[in-house]
Amino acid sequence: MWTEKAAATAEAQESGCRNKSSLSRQILVVGVVTEDDEAQGVFKPMDLNHVIRLLEETNKDGLEEKQLKFVKKLVQSYQNGLPLRDLAQIFKILKLCARKIKNQPRFVESAYDIIKLCGLPFLKKKVSDEITYAEDTANSIALLGDLMKIPSSELRIQICKCIVDFYHAEPPKKHIPGYQQASSSYKIQMAEVGGLAKTMVQAMTLLENQLVEKLWVLKVLQHLSTSEVNCSMMMKAQAAAEICAHLNDPDPSGQLLFRSSEILWNLLEKSSKEEILQQLSNLECLLALKEVFKNLFMRGFSHYDRQLRNDILVITTIIAQNPEAPMIECGFAKDLILFATFNEVKSQNILVKGLKLSNSYEDFELKKLLFNIIVILCKDLPTIQLLIEGKVILALFTYVKKPEKQKTIEWSAAQYEELQLHAIATLSSVAPLLIEEYMSCQGNAQVLAFLEWCESEDPFFSHGNSFHGTGGRGNKFAQMRYSLRLLRAMVYLEDETVNTDLCEKGTIQQMIGIFKNIISKPNEKEEAIVLEIQSDILLILSGLCEHHIQRKEIFGTEGVDIVLHVMKTDPRKLQSGLGYNVLLFSTLDSIWCCILGCYPSEDYFLEKEGIFLLLDVLALNQKKFCNLILGIMVEFCDNPKTVAHVNAWRGKKDQTAASLLIKLWRKEEKELGVKRDKNGKIIDTKKPLITSFQEEQKIIPLPANCPSIAVMDVSENIRAKIYAILGKLDFENLPGLSAEDFVTLCIIHRYLDFKIGEIWNEIYEETKLEKLRPVTTDKKALEAITTASENIGKMVASLQSEIIESQARQDVQNEQKVYAKIQATHKQRELANKSWENFLARTSNAKTLKKAKRLQEKAVEASRYHERPQNAIFHPTDIKGLNTTVPSGGVVTVESTPARLVGGPLADTDIALKKLPIRGGALQRVKAVKIEDAPKKSIPT
């Protein structure tokens, strides 16, 4: 240590002096001051091991004074910081001092001074010291938490100050050569490793009535809770329950509540939220929160008080999400409902008498938080009675009206708009639980009147600043959106009183009108909001019209038109993510609920090519739509006019509806893992429809009222629907099918037989598992059914083989035809080439040309008719002196026609009833011509 180094240096100097005289010659010695020497000047030499041994000694006269003296000397030696390598020994000295405090109170001051040193920087000589001494440092800092058990107010406060200084590190007061300050976060990290947070939470239990010490401990925990590691340790030490239970303890400074709420916030954010909620969901904590909130609500008027009140309410809201929290039992739920509604519904309750909210930001946030907690509370059904007593529905409906310009309100226009939207959103959650109160407030009439205002051209500038106001800036889309959500929630209760009242008030016509109005004014800027509004309108119409023919008739052709408009949407928009998928689902649902079953609407839908549009969507091959569309088509096929439309449809590459359905069947079977060979043939004739899931699931005996796996399979995939549609179209006369389609069609045709056989097989297997022995007749019947099902499978497999073989033969024939066509083409090319070669030979060789000419003349002469009729005039067809072997032109000179009329043997001719001049040369048109001689009789050559 420092003392040992100093002694070694002194000894070396003395030895040098002794030997100096014995040297034969004098040597000049230059003194060099090392960093260690400089450090010794800052850190006064101190033998720490000697101090430890001294403190461990007992029962000696004057020992206490000596011990205190050495500890004081140690404190003076380390006024500029604590080297990491000495930290373990210094804290061992501190621990020894702490042990003596009980019997020797004077050691309190010594412990206090050493703890004060811990607030100074930790110093490292080497870069690796932080890692080398990490364990010693962590254990040393953990000791600070253990020292909180010492019943000394001064000591406890100093420990807290020291820990707080960890988070406000300052540079050393004096630079120490050879040493560097440890990183600013080193102490904080070592506090995490040493588990200081846990011991500080445990120290809270020792400070029940010591307010000053408690506030300091809370300050420490506030700093420690900024770390996730510390929050996890605090959670395990039940910090949340301990802190929350004492929120309402008397504290004139107000620090206790502020620091406690901050710690609770950090615990909720940085540790397991579920565990913290379990700790806070007890009667003691909720009573403390209730009293604190009531006091702040009724007596808090400063900005700080209001902000703290809102923080407490947010923590309460999080706790209320836990169904096990006794919100009703502690009376907190009743008070919160009262505070949420006292502004709208006058109350004589003493808690709110004379209270009024301002339009300050904090009170505005409070109002929104109270609306929010009502939504959370209503999820617990016992709260419903409190909502009825608190007249929550009446209070919320005060916002469902258009803003009145003349009436002065306590909120600004932007604040009122946001509260209005929040109130309507809250009604969407609360009103379905309080139907009687909703109807007694004329809820339907108020909402429809508000929607009418939303649709009107009334000038209104909305701010659209809030979460609920998204997309509503400068328009009324936000108000319309949440009003429709409210109506949708009420309609889907399927309460006949509510729905009848809506229909009597003309809701169906009003919804169709709103939809048409939106279509007529496209708004690409707020497209997502508009799509949501359209979807909600269609869902409301579906809920109202389902199972009611009269309402479907009211929906009528106007309703069908808006459905068709959506069905014509560009399929590429379905991938945009804006909500077109949801809109299409809503549209398909409205077809099912509003059109099917009403024959005039069905006929109009067919007339407007609705089935074509359905098949177009089905051809997109998107699995999410297939099941619903196929279900709609099954129902539509009951209409005799549908089949013609289905058969007339053509998709890409002239694909027919039957081909599309069979393709969907194959895709579905592939996804289900049904066994088929490469040609689509049945492999297992005993179980031709069984899926991979059914194979994995063993047959389990089930009660008679529980459907088996084979029965559930019918509703869980689209095969049954495809079978039903193709059955309506007639399996025998389906157009546009390939051989592969026919192979699959064989299976589809026998789907019902296969499924019946599969179910009987399940029954047979269940009897075996239950060890039931059927009577002889039943056994024979089961075996006969199983055999018959297997025979049908074999028959279908045989038919499929025939189709495949027939197609193979047809493919061979087609191939031969193609080859014959190719051969004919090649032969024709050869003949053409040969003809060209002959032509070239004639033009390049005179002998060849003459020979060809003779052959041509001979052929011409042979082809002539030699027996001439009497009085017949012969017209030669060849031109003398012409040395060509190609046929002459189509002009034939007839001798009976005078040359003066035709202009010579090589003149152009235009024999199309033209009047010709009596001139030689080229033909010319003249006004009149007189033909003197009639042409003689001639015969064609």
XYZ file of N, CA and C in Angstrom, residues 691-778:
264
model
N -58.591 -36.280 -45.522
C -57.519 -35.270 -45.532
C -56.381 -35.706 -44.621
N -55.248 -35.008 -44.729
C -54.090 -35.338 -43.882
C -54.421 -35.095 -42.413
N -55.224 -34.074 -42.121
C -55.614 -33.792 -40.726
C -56.451 -34.941 -40.177
N -57.371 -35.460 -40.988
C -58.193 -36.577 -40.535
C -57.361 -37.826 -40.293
N -56.308 -37.995 -41.087
C -55.433 -39.147 -40.880
C -54.654 -39.027 -39.571
N -54.240 -37.798 -39.266
C -53.481 -37.583 -38.027
C -54.355 -37.757 -36.796
N -55.604 -37.332 -36.900
C -56.521 -37.421 -35.758
C -57.128 -38.819 -35.674
N -56.919 -39.444 -34.570
C -57.509 -40.765 -34.389
C -59.006 -40.630 -34.111
N -59.745 -41.634 -34.503
C -61.194 -41.620 -34.268
C -61.449 -41.806 -32.777
N -62.211 -40.862 -32.209
C -62.534 -40.906 -30.772
C -64.044 -41.028 -30.629
N -64.529 -41.925 -29.791
C -65.988 -42.021 -29.570
C -66.531 -40.709 -29.004
N -67.565 -40.183 -29.623
C -68.157 -38.907 -29.205
C -69.633 -39.091 -28.899
N -70.206 -38.192 -28.065
C -71.660 -38.255 -27.828
C -72.428 -38.026 -29.123
N -73.672 -38.421 -29.130
C -74.484 -38.343 -30.353
C -74.689 -36.905 -30.815
N -74.662 -35.943 -29.874
C -74.917 -34.545 -30.249
C -73.643 -33.801 -30.664
N -72.515 -34.493 -30.698
C -71.258 -33.862 -31.112
C -70.892 -34.339 -32.517
N -70.661 -33.411 -33.442
C -70.301 -33.826 -34.814
C -68.905 -34.443 -34.837
N -68.760 -35.484 -35.652
C -67.463 -36.147 -35.788
C -66.574 -35.350 -36.741
N -65.326 -35.823 -36.891
C -64.370 -35.123 -37.764
C -64.852 -35.136 -39.207
N -65.428 -36.258 -39.643
C -65.907 -36.360 -41.031
C -67.051 -35.392 -41.303
N -67.909 -35.190 -40.302
C -69.036 -34.259 -40.464
C -68.537 -32.821 -40.437
N -67.604 -32.529 -39.528
C -67.051 -31.170 -39.443
C -66.314 -30.787 -40.716
N -65.743 -31.778 -41.396
C -65.010 -31.522 -42.636
C -65.902 -30.871 -43.698
N -67.195 -31.186 -43.670
C -68.126 -30.638 -44.670
C -68.187 -29.120 -44.578
N -68.206 -28.599 -43.360
C -68.354 -27.145 -43.178
C -67.019 -26.410 -43.128
N -65.922 -27.141 -42.962
C -64.623 -26.485 -42.784
C -63.864 -26.248 -44.082
N -64.368 -26.763 -45.204
C -63.731 -26.476 -46.492
C -64.812 -26.267 -47.548
N -64.369 -25.943 -48.763
C -65.321 -25.503 -49.797
C -65.777 -26.642 -50.710
N -65.376 -27.887 -50.437
C -65.710 -28.980 -51.359
C -67.212 -29.212 -51.452
N -67.899 -29.151 -50.313
C -69.346 -29.402 -50.330
C -70.072 -28.332 -51.152
N -69.626 -27.096 -51.072
C -70.263 -25.998 -51.813
C -70.039 -26.168 -53.313
N -68.825 -26.547 -53.688
C -68.536 -26.764 -55.117
C -69.409 -27.903 -55.650
N -69.543 -28.967 -54.868
C -70.407 -30.098 -55.273
C -71.842 -29.623 -55.484
N -72.334 -28.788 -54.562
C -73.722 -28.308 -54.661
C -73.917 -27.456 -55.921
N -72.971 -26.568 -56.212
C -73.109 -25.693 -57.388
C -73.062 -26.510 -58.677
N -72.080 -27.400 -58.795
C -71.980 -28.214 -60.002
C -73.192 -29.127 -60.167
N -73.755 -29.568 -59.040
C -74.982 -30.362 -59.115
C -76.124 -29.562 -59.700
N -76.210 -28.277 -59.357
C -77.248 -27.410 -59.923
C -77.012 -27.166 -61.416
N -75.722 -27.132 -61.807
C -75.399 -26.868 -63.215
C -75.557 -28.114 -64.086
N -75.745 -29.286 -63.474
C -75.874 -30.565 -64.184
C -74.494 -31.076 -64.583
N -74.069 -32.137 -63.917
C -72.743 -32.707 -64.141
C -72.515 -33.156 -65.583
N -73.587 -33.486 -66.307
C -73.434 -34.096 -67.631
C -73.165 -33.075 -68.735
N -73.525 -31.832 -68.522
C -73.464 -30.852 -69.621
C -72.660 -29.617 -69.242
N -71.469 -29.842 -68.781
C -70.630 -28.713 -68.368
C -69.675 -28.348 -69.503
N -69.670 -27.091 -69.937
C -68.827 -26.690 -71.079
C -67.394 -26.375 -70.665
N -66.495 -26.467 -71.661
C -65.131 -25.964 -71.495
C -64.253 -26.735 -70.543
N -64.429 -28.078 -70.456
C -63.630 -28.865 -69.526
C -62.548 -29.640 -70.265
N -61.391 -29.746 -69.630
C -60.284 -30.545 -70.162
C -60.382 -31.960 -69.600
N -59.508 -32.849 -70.078
C -59.497 -34.229 -69.575
C -59.176 -34.241 -68.081
N -58.248 -33.364 -67.656
C -57.918 -33.274 -66.219
C -59.138 -32.872 -65.408
N -59.939 -31.949 -65.963
C -61.166 -31.522 -65.284
C -62.155 -32.679 -65.170
N -62.260 -33.482 -66.230
C -63.187 -34.610 -66.190
C -62.763 -35.653 -65.163
N -61.451 -35.837 -65.017
C -60.950 -36.776 -64.003
C -61.374 -36.308 -62.607
N -61.207 -34.998 -62.348
C -61.618 -34.446 -61.044
C -63.134 -34.469 -60.892
N -63.841 -34.229 -61.996
C -65.310 -34.195 -61.950
C -65.888 -35.545 -61.530
N -65.207 -36.619 -61.879
C -65.672 -37.953 -61.458
C -65.748 -38.041 -59.933
N -64.756 -37.461 -59.263
C -64.740 -37.476 -57.787
C -65.830 -36.565 -57.246
N -65.945 -35.361 -57.830
C -66.945 -34.400 -57.341
C -68.353 -34.987 -57.485
N -68.587 -35.647 -58.594
C -69.910 -36.221 -58.858
C -70.319 -37.202 -57.766
N -69.331 -37.929 -57.225
C -69.616 -38.943 -56.205
C -69.274 -38.461 -54.791
N -69.149 -37.129 -54.608
C -68.763 -36.587 -53.297
C -69.711 -37.044 -52.194
N -70.985 -36.946 -52.426
C -71.964 -37.286 -51.393
C -71.879 -38.766 -51.028
N -71.735 -39.625 -52.034
C -71.612 -41.065 -51.756
C -70.358 -41.359 -50.941
N -69.260 -40.717 -51.325
C -68.015 -40.930 -50.584
C -68.128 -40.439 -49.142
N -68.759 -39.278 -48.962
C -68.882 -38.713 -47.611
C -69.767 -39.599 -46.732
N -70.852 -40.124 -47.294
C -71.722 -41.026 -46.520
C -70.947 -42.274 -46.103
N -70.178 -42.830 -47.065
C -69.370 -44.005 -46.742
C -68.347 -43.705 -45.652
N -67.751 -42.499 -45.701
C -66.758 -42.087 -44.697
C -67.380 -42.012 -43.307
N -68.596 -41.471 -43.228
C -69.277 -41.350 -41.929
C -69.651 -42.736 -41.395
N -70.136 -43.619 -42.274
C -70.462 -44.978 -41.827
C -69.210 -45.715 -41.365
N -68.102 -45.441 -42.005
C -66.847 -46.063 -41.589
C -66.449 -45.585 -40.186
N -66.665 -44.285 -39.918
C -66.416 -43.751 -38.568
C -67.289 -44.444 -37.533
N -68.558 -44.633 -37.884
C -69.473 -45.299 -36.952
C -68.980 -46.714 -36.653
N -68.552 -47.410 -37.706
C -68.070 -48.783 -37.543
C -66.836 -48.823 -36.642
N -65.905 -47.855 -36.852
C -64.684 -47.800 -36.043
C -65.002 -47.447 -34.591
N -65.957 -46.558 -34.374
C -66.342 -46.176 -33.007
C -66.921 -47.366 -32.245
N -67.705 -48.176 -32.936
C -68.258 -49.378 -32.261
C -67.137 -50.316 -31.824
N -66.072 -50.398 -32.635
C -64.941 -51.242 -32.258
C -64.221 -50.673 -31.039
N -64.024 -49.349 -31.040
C -63.325 -48.714 -29.913
C -64.123 -48.830 -28.619
N -65.418 -48.721 -28.732
C -66.267 -48.830 -27.543
C -66.579 -50.288 -27.179
N -65.990 -51.199 -27.969
C -66.166 -52.632 -27.740
C -67.638 -53.029 -27.732
N -68.357 -52.426 -28.700
C -69.765 -52.787 -28.884
C -69.861 -53.854 -29.966
N -70.735 -54.799 -29.768
C -70.902 -55.877 -30.743
C -72.261 -55.735 -31.401
N -72.304 -55.249 -32.659
C -73.611 -55.083 -33.317
C -74.299 -56.438 -33.513
N -75.612 -56.376 -33.565
C -76.369 -57.599 -33.872
C -76.046 -57.997 -35.312
N -76.360 -59.226 -35.635
C -75.963 -59.776 -36.938
C -76.464 -58.936 -38.101
N -77.728 -58.513 -38.013
C -78.314 -57.715 -39.099
C -77.576 -56.398 -39.272
N -77.317 -55.730 -38.143
C -76.603 -54.443 -38.217
C -75.185 -54.616 -38.734
